[in-house]
Amino acid sequence: MTAEAAIWERAWAQRDPAFDGGFFVCVRTTGVYCRWVCPVRLPYRRNIEFLPSAAAAEAAGFRPCLRCRPETVPFSPAWKGTLTTVERAFRLIVEEGALDGEGASVESLSARMGMTARHLRRLFVRHLGATPNAVARTARVQRAKRLLSDTDLTMTEIALQAGFGSLRRFNAVFAEVYRRPPGAIRRKLRGP
């Protein structure tokens, strides 16, 4: 028996929740695979095998248990619930600029996510404490600050690359967030 198998054996016998999602128990007699914290009566040891993932269990011909729901192991998308949706939308906003540019809106983002704009806003406020537009605004300002410090682009080029629609809007938002105009930040970063 390998060291990993011995650890899995002990965790299964004790139903140790610290290992939840680390391996799965497959019962040959029923054709079901479970999390080892499953509340069902423990099967005989001779009837089970341990596999490292749900995909491996399904590839071996086992089906998920309906009681412990192995698809909801900790940190899986199903386990995290609506936070998974918020994280995906957050990535789209910050990394792809889903709310930047012509015609971009919370409505188009929410349609892409498969929900209403109102529900997306509600989820953002619940999980992040801010609306999607506020998150996009912060992402734009942070991109602009990086461009100010790392490049020699003009203010107009920075504004457009950061996702602002105009130089005027860039200056207004930047001054509101940093309490000084972008030129002052650039001068401070570059020194005298």
XYZ file of C-alpha atoms in Angstrom:
192
model
C 0.000 0.000 0.000
C 1.388 3.420 -0.963
C 1.653 6.273 1.527
C -1.119 8.154 -0.299
C -3.420 5.113 -0.186
C -2.768 4.711 3.555
C -3.691 8.374 4.137
C -6.872 7.976 2.086
C -7.718 4.789 3.996
C -7.450 6.568 7.374
C -9.361 9.627 6.158
C -12.172 7.424 4.824
C -12.414 5.351 8.008
C -12.523 8.495 10.174
C -14.572 10.554 7.680
C -12.046 13.338 8.095
C -13.493 16.539 6.539
C -10.003 17.977 6.033
C -9.597 15.697 2.989
C -12.942 16.584 1.389
C -12.398 16.897 -2.358
C -8.931 15.346 -2.225
C -10.104 11.876 -3.288
C -13.313 9.964 -3.882
C -14.622 6.621 -2.641
C -15.998 4.389 -5.405
C -18.284 1.526 -4.406
C -18.081 -1.342 -6.891
C -21.316 -3.062 -5.766
C -23.516 0.016 -6.309
C -21.541 1.768 -9.070
C -21.626 5.027 -7.073
C -18.787 7.341 -6.084
C -18.967 9.485 -2.954
C -17.078 12.045 -0.958
C -15.614 10.296 2.082
C -17.728 12.507 4.337
C -20.892 10.951 2.874
C -23.461 10.201 5.625
C -24.371 6.757 4.260
C -23.361 3.562 6.055
C -19.765 2.659 5.245
C -19.511 -0.136 2.667
C -17.225 -3.129 3.158
C -13.618 -2.262 2.397
C -13.386 -5.055 -0.186
C -16.094 -3.309 -2.261
C -14.454 0.092 -2.583
C -11.585 1.751 -4.385
C -10.182 5.250 -4.032
C -9.747 7.563 -6.987
C -8.149 11.027 -6.970
C -10.874 12.929 -8.827
C -14.527 12.907 -9.800
C -13.481 12.774 -13.456
C -11.448 9.616 -12.793
C -14.410 8.046 -11.001
C -16.776 8.821 -13.870
C -14.232 7.590 -16.416
C -14.101 4.314 -14.447
C -17.878 3.960 -14.856
C -19.163 5.235 -11.499
C -22.035 7.705 -11.095
C -22.186 10.537 -8.508
C -23.882 9.875 -5.165
C -27.207 11.673 -4.737
C -26.726 12.194 -0.976
C -23.260 13.727 -0.633
C -23.257 15.286 -4.126
C -19.572 14.903 -5.008
C -19.851 17.652 -7.627
C -20.111 20.117 -4.728
C -16.780 19.420 -3.056
C -15.216 22.450 -1.372
C -13.975 25.150 -3.728
C -15.768 23.694 -6.752
C -18.013 26.104 -8.688
C -21.155 24.433 -7.335
C -19.877 24.704 -3.766
C -19.124 28.401 -4.124
C -22.601 29.073 -5.522
C -23.313 32.564 -6.844
C -19.802 33.702 -5.972
C -18.624 31.730 -9.015
C -20.845 33.889 -11.241
C -19.551 37.079 -9.646
C -15.931 35.939 -10.038
C -16.494 35.185 -13.718
C -18.153 38.560 -14.344
C -15.385 40.281 -12.361
C -12.743 38.662 -14.591
C -14.638 39.756 -17.702
C -14.791 43.338 -16.399
C -11.191 43.620 -15.210
C -9.296 41.466 -17.701
C -11.369 41.857 -20.862
C -12.896 45.277 -20.251
C -16.437 43.971 -20.640
C -17.865 47.323 -19.503
C -15.423 49.466 -21.483
C -15.916 50.807 -24.971
C -18.793 51.678 -27.235
C -22.060 49.913 -26.442
C -20.726 48.088 -23.381
C -23.242 47.950 -20.553
C -24.244 45.966 -17.508
C -27.209 44.723 -19.552
C -24.958 43.224 -22.236
C -22.666 41.699 -19.595
C -25.610 40.210 -17.707
C -27.012 38.745 -20.936
C -23.593 37.181 -21.527
C -23.771 35.746 -17.997
C -27.308 34.416 -18.575
C -29.191 36.578 -16.079
C -30.851 39.947 -15.723
C -28.871 43.118 -15.084
C -30.737 43.651 -11.827
C -29.774 40.210 -10.538
C -26.124 40.702 -11.550
C -26.039 44.029 -9.683
C -27.607 42.375 -6.639
C -24.980 39.580 -6.670
C -22.118 42.081 -7.019
C -23.380 44.125 -4.071
C -23.833 40.969 -1.959
C -20.385 39.495 -2.667
C -18.214 42.540 -3.444
C -20.075 45.436 -1.861
C -20.025 47.359 -5.157
C -21.908 47.423 -8.450
C -20.409 46.159 -11.729
C -20.014 49.762 -12.910
C -18.068 50.667 -9.761
C -15.800 47.655 -10.265
C -15.215 48.664 -13.913
C -14.465 52.244 -12.893
C -11.895 51.084 -10.337
C -10.301 48.746 -12.882
C -10.022 51.606 -15.398
C -8.402 53.925 -12.860
C -5.933 51.226 -11.813
C -5.026 50.508 -15.450
C -4.548 54.227 -16.031
C -2.321 54.541 -12.953
C -0.122 51.678 -14.209
C 0.101 53.289 -17.644
C 0.999 56.627 -16.058
C 3.856 55.130 -14.111
C 5.126 52.574 -16.653
C 4.820 54.347 -20.017
C 5.442 57.672 -21.722
C 2.025 57.710 -23.434
C 0.105 60.943 -23.687
C -2.845 61.484 -21.369
C -5.292 60.918 -24.223
C -3.665 57.596 -25.146
C -3.692 56.512 -21.495
C -7.350 57.441 -21.149
C -8.344 55.426 -24.207
C -6.157 52.407 -23.390
C -7.440 52.318 -19.823
C -11.019 52.091 -21.109
C -12.291 55.637 -20.612
C -14.455 57.043 -23.376
C -12.839 60.464 -23.291
C -9.977 62.432 -21.787
C -12.449 64.594 -19.912
C -14.051 61.590 -18.208
C -10.589 60.164 -17.408
C -9.478 63.423 -15.762
C -12.709 63.720 -13.746
C -12.665 60.139 -12.434
C -8.937 60.190 -11.742
C -9.197 63.462 -9.802
C -12.165 62.097 -7.857
C -10.335 58.897 -6.862
C -6.813 60.236 -6.233
C -7.806 63.785 -5.235
C -5.317 65.178 -7.766
C -5.070 65.308 -11.561
C -3.224 62.566 -13.473
C -0.432 64.967 -14.451
C 0.411 65.524 -10.779
C 0.648 61.776 -10.213
C 2.958 61.384 -13.212
C 5.205 64.227 -12.038
C 5.357 62.744 -8.544
C 6.268 59.284 -9.889
C 8.948 60.641 -12.234
C 10.442 63.034 -9.695
C 11.746 66.577 -10.314
